[in-house]
Short mmCIF file of C-alpha atoms in Angstrom, two decimals:
data_model
loop_
_atom_site.label_atom_id
_atom_site.label_comp_id
_atom_site.label_asym_id
_atom_site.label_seq_id
_atom_site.Cartn_x
_atom_site.Cartn_y
_atom_site.Cartn_z
CA MET A 1 0.00 0.00 0.00
CA LEU A 2 1.26 3.51 -0.95
CA SER A 3 2.24 5.80 1.83
CA PHE A 4 0.58 9.20 2.16
CA THR A 5 3.69 11.04 0.98
CA ARG A 6 3.80 8.99 -2.23
CA LEU A 7 0.02 9.22 -2.79
CA ILE A 8 -0.06 13.02 -3.16
CA PRO A 9 2.34 13.21 -6.20
CA ALA A 10 0.44 10.39 -7.85
CA LEU A 11 -2.86 12.25 -7.45
CA LEU A 12 -1.32 15.43 -8.87
CA VAL A 13 -0.09 13.59 -11.96
CA CYS A 14 -3.53 12.08 -12.54
CA SER A 15 -5.17 15.47 -12.15
CA LEU A 16 -2.84 17.07 -14.70
CA VAL A 17 -3.44 14.29 -17.22
CA ALA A 18 -7.22 14.65 -16.82
CA SER A 19 -7.09 18.46 -17.20
CA SER A 20 -5.01 18.13 -20.34
CA ALA A 21 -7.50 15.75 -21.87
CA ILE A 22 -10.45 18.03 -21.10
CA ALA A 23 -8.64 21.08 -22.54
CA GLU A 24 -7.89 19.14 -25.74
CA GLU A 25 -11.56 18.23 -26.13
CA LEU A 26 -12.62 21.87 -25.64
CA ARG A 27 -10.04 23.01 -28.22
CA ASP A 28 -11.39 20.51 -30.76
CA LEU A 29 -14.95 21.72 -30.13
CA ARG A 30 -13.94 25.38 -30.67
CA GLN A 31 -12.19 24.57 -33.96
CA GLU A 32 -15.28 22.74 -35.22
CA GLU A 33 -17.50 25.73 -34.32
CA SER A 34 -15.13 28.21 -35.98
CA VAL A 35 -15.28 26.25 -39.23
CA LYS A 36 -19.06 26.66 -39.28
CA LEU A 37 -18.93 30.48 -38.75
CA PRO A 38 -18.40 32.84 -41.72
CA SER A 39 -14.79 33.96 -42.14
CA THR A 40 -13.84 37.40 -40.82
CA GLU A 41 -10.25 37.19 -41.96
CA THR A 42 -8.78 40.51 -43.07
CA LYS A 43 -7.44 40.35 -46.59
CA ILE A 44 -4.53 42.61 -47.51
CA PRO A 45 -4.44 43.61 -51.20
CA LYS A 46 -1.40 42.39 -53.08
CA ASN A 47 0.40 44.45 -55.73
CA GLY A 48 -2.40 47.00 -55.83
CA GLU A 49 -5.08 44.37 -56.57
CA ASP A 50 -8.49 44.87 -54.95
CA GLU A 51 -7.59 48.48 -54.09
CA LEU A 52 -10.28 51.11 -54.57
CA GLY A 53 -9.59 53.57 -57.39
CA THR A 54 -8.34 57.00 -56.27
CA ILE A 55 -9.26 60.40 -57.78
CA PRO A 56 -6.43 62.93 -58.20
CA ILE A 57 -6.93 66.14 -56.20
CA SER A 58 -6.42 68.13 -59.40
CA SER A 59 -9.52 66.48 -60.92
CA ILE A 60 -11.59 67.34 -57.87
CA LEU A 61 -10.48 70.98 -58.02
CA ASP A 62 -11.15 71.16 -61.77
CA ASP A 63 -14.71 69.95 -61.11
CA MET A 64 -15.19 72.73 -58.57
CA TYR A 65 -13.54 75.65 -60.39
CA ASP A 66 -13.11 77.41 -63.69
CA TYR A 67 -9.87 79.34 -64.15
CA GLU A 68 -9.77 82.89 -65.50
CA VAL A 69 -6.55 84.17 -67.06
CA TRP A 70 -6.08 87.91 -66.54
CA VAL A 71 -3.31 89.78 -68.35
CA ALA A 72 -1.65 93.16 -67.90
CA PRO A 73 1.34 95.01 -69.38
CA ASP A 74 4.45 94.34 -67.30
CA MET A 75 5.00 97.37 -65.05
CA THR A 76 8.08 96.01 -63.28
CA GLY A 77 10.37 98.87 -62.26
CA GLN A 78 7.91 101.58 -63.32
CA THR A 79 6.47 104.11 -60.88
CA GLU A 80 3.54 106.49 -60.71
CA TRP A 81 2.53 109.41 -58.50
CA VAL A 82 -0.66 109.81 -56.48
CA ILE A 83 -2.01 112.66 -54.38
CA TRP A 84 -2.96 112.25 -50.73
CA GLY A 85 -5.20 115.15 -49.77
CA ARG A 86 -6.43 116.28 -46.35
CA MET A 87 -10.17 116.88 -46.40
CA ASP A 88 -12.22 119.40 -44.43
CA ASP A 89 -12.76 116.84 -41.65
CA GLY A 90 -8.98 116.44 -41.23
CA GLN A 91 -8.85 112.95 -42.74
CA TRP A 92 -6.20 112.06 -45.35
CA GLU A 93 -7.44 110.27 -48.46
CA GLU A 94 -6.12 109.33 -51.89
CA VAL A 95 -7.52 111.82 -54.39
CA HIS A 96 -9.84 110.23 -56.96
CA GLU A 97 -10.33 111.37 -60.52
CA ILE A 98 -13.96 112.46 -61.05
CA LYS A 99 -14.97 112.82 -64.70
CA PHE A 100 -18.05 114.36 -66.25
CA THR A 101 -19.74 111.57 -68.20
CA GLY A 102 -23.22 112.98 -68.69
CA THR A 103 -24.89 115.33 -71.12
CA ALA A 104 -26.13 118.91 -70.88
CA ASP A 105 -29.66 117.82 -70.01
CA ARG A 106 -28.57 114.94 -67.86
CA PRO A 107 -25.34 115.78 -66.02
CA THR A 108 -23.58 112.90 -64.27
CA TRP A 109 -20.14 112.43 -62.75
CA SER A 110 -18.22 109.17 -62.53
CA ASP A 111 -15.51 108.12 -60.08
CA MET A 112 -12.61 106.84 -62.20
CA GLY A 113 -10.65 105.59 -59.19
CA VAL A 114 -7.43 106.87 -57.63
CA TRP A 115 -5.92 109.67 -59.74
CA LYS A 116 -2.54 108.50 -61.03
CA PHE A 117 0.14 110.59 -62.72
CA THR A 118 3.13 109.64 -64.85
CA ASN A 119 5.42 112.24 -63.23
CA GLU A 120 5.75 114.24 -60.01
CA TYR A 121 5.32 117.62 -61.71
CA ALA A 122 1.87 116.78 -63.10
CA ALA A 123 0.73 115.41 -59.74
CA THR A 124 1.94 118.51 -57.89
CA GLN A 125 0.23 120.88 -60.34
CA LYS A 126 -3.08 119.07 -59.94
CA ALA A 127 -2.73 119.06 -56.13
CA GLU A 128 -2.15 122.84 -56.18
CA ASP A 129 -5.30 123.32 -58.30
CA LEU A 130 -7.35 121.24 -55.83
CA LEU A 131 -5.91 123.29 -52.96
CA ASP A 132 -6.82 126.58 -54.69
CA ASP A 133 -10.36 125.31 -55.38
CA GLY A 134 -10.83 124.43 -51.71
CA GLU A 135 -11.36 120.74 -52.37
CA ILE A 136 -8.45 119.85 -50.05
CA THR A 137 -6.75 121.73 -47.22
CA ASP A 138 -3.29 120.16 -47.62
CA TYR A 139 -1.61 117.52 -49.77
CA MET A 140 1.28 115.08 -50.21
CA VAL A 141 2.50 113.73 -53.55
CA ILE A 142 3.68 110.13 -53.19
CA GLU A 143 5.62 107.95 -55.62
CA GLN A 144 4.65 104.26 -55.71
CA ASP A 145 5.14 101.16 -57.85
CA LYS A 146 2.95 101.32 -60.92
CA GLN A 147 -0.06 99.06 -60.55
CA PRO A 148 -0.94 96.67 -63.41
CA TYR A 149 -4.11 97.30 -65.38
CA TRP A 150 -5.70 93.84 -65.52
CA THR A 151 -8.05 92.63 -68.25
CA LEU A 152 -9.76 89.24 -68.56
CA GLU A 153 -8.31 87.31 -71.49
CA GLU A 154 -9.77 83.77 -71.37
CA THR A 155 -11.52 81.21 -69.11
CA PHE A 156 -10.58 77.51 -68.90
CA ASP A 157 -12.09 74.39 -67.35
CA THR A 158 -8.80 73.11 -65.90
CA LEU A 159 -5.84 74.69 -64.13
CA GLU A 160 -3.43 72.88 -66.44
CA ALA A 161 -5.01 74.46 -69.53
CA ALA A 162 -5.00 77.90 -67.89
CA GLU A 163 -1.32 77.63 -66.93
CA ALA A 164 -0.38 76.50 -70.44
CA PHE A 165 -2.23 79.44 -72.00
CA ALA A 166 -0.70 81.92 -69.52
CA ALA A 167 2.83 80.69 -70.25
CA GLU A 168 2.23 80.88 -74.01
CA PHE A 169 0.76 84.39 -73.70
CA GLU A 170 3.77 85.66 -71.76
CA ASP A 171 6.19 84.11 -74.26
CA TRP A 172 4.24 85.62 -77.18
CA SER A 173 4.22 89.08 -75.60
CA GLU A 174 7.99 88.91 -75.04
CA ASP A 175 8.54 87.91 -78.68
CA PHE A 176 6.53 90.92 -79.88
CA GLY A 177 8.30 93.36 -77.56
CA VAL A 178 5.26 94.15 -75.37
CA PRO A 179 5.89 92.03 -72.26
CA HIS A 180 2.80 91.11 -70.26
CA ILE A 181 2.26 89.37 -66.94
CA THR A 182 -0.59 86.97 -66.20
CA ASP A 183 -2.76 86.18 -63.18
CA ILE A 184 -4.77 82.94 -62.90
CA ARG A 185 -7.90 83.39 -60.78
CA PRO A 186 -9.98 80.37 -59.71
CA MET A 187 -13.75 80.91 -59.93
CA MET A 188 -15.94 78.48 -57.99
CA THR A 189 -18.61 76.91 -60.18
CA ASN A 190 -19.66 73.78 -58.26
CA ASP A 191 -20.41 74.30 -54.58
CA ILE A 192 -23.54 72.84 -53.00
CA PHE A 193 -23.43 75.45 -50.24
CA ALA A 194 -23.09 78.57 -52.38
CA THR A 195 -24.01 80.03 -55.74
CA PRO A 196 -21.20 80.44 -58.30
CA THR A 197 -18.87 83.17 -57.08
CA LYS A 198 -15.26 84.18 -57.33
CA THR A 199 -13.08 82.87 -54.57
CA SER A 200 -10.93 85.09 -52.38
CA PHE A 201 -7.64 83.51 -53.35
CA THR A 202 -5.63 83.86 -56.53
CA THR A 203 -2.86 81.92 -58.20
CA PHE A 204 0.00 84.03 -59.53
CA ARG A 205 2.52 83.02 -62.14
#
């Protein structure tokens, strides 16, 4: 008959063998159940296969915008003079050119924008006339970089077409001795939240 000290290790061995057998049966049952369930295995595309097609950002932008090409004579290095006049209320403002555009029976005046002069002498003479007429109480004649006079040349469906036209236009103007600069301006045409309108940003060449 086994002694008590030898009986305990024997019981432990038997218990381990029994537990192992039960665990094996449970494992077999789980594998059988998993075979019956639909597969949820994650498949990784190989060599680009099964990947969803992607749309280039340029195509998305072209669908949203038209592109206007504006042109202007190149004014690089040229300057102009403007008059800053002090008004009766003490405020300083750029003097605007006001032209008579009406008729004798229907007089009207049009604001032609800031009055610009090709030389300092002409600007000073006009400022003195305005001072004598009481339209201003003081003045300053200021020289500044000449601002381009932009005109709309063409509109394109894609930015690529607009850039190609702008580059060709600049090259052509150089060849003919009348250099021009160009400005590409996106104009929103497809926005579900707003009616067609010009955007606030511009693309310069």
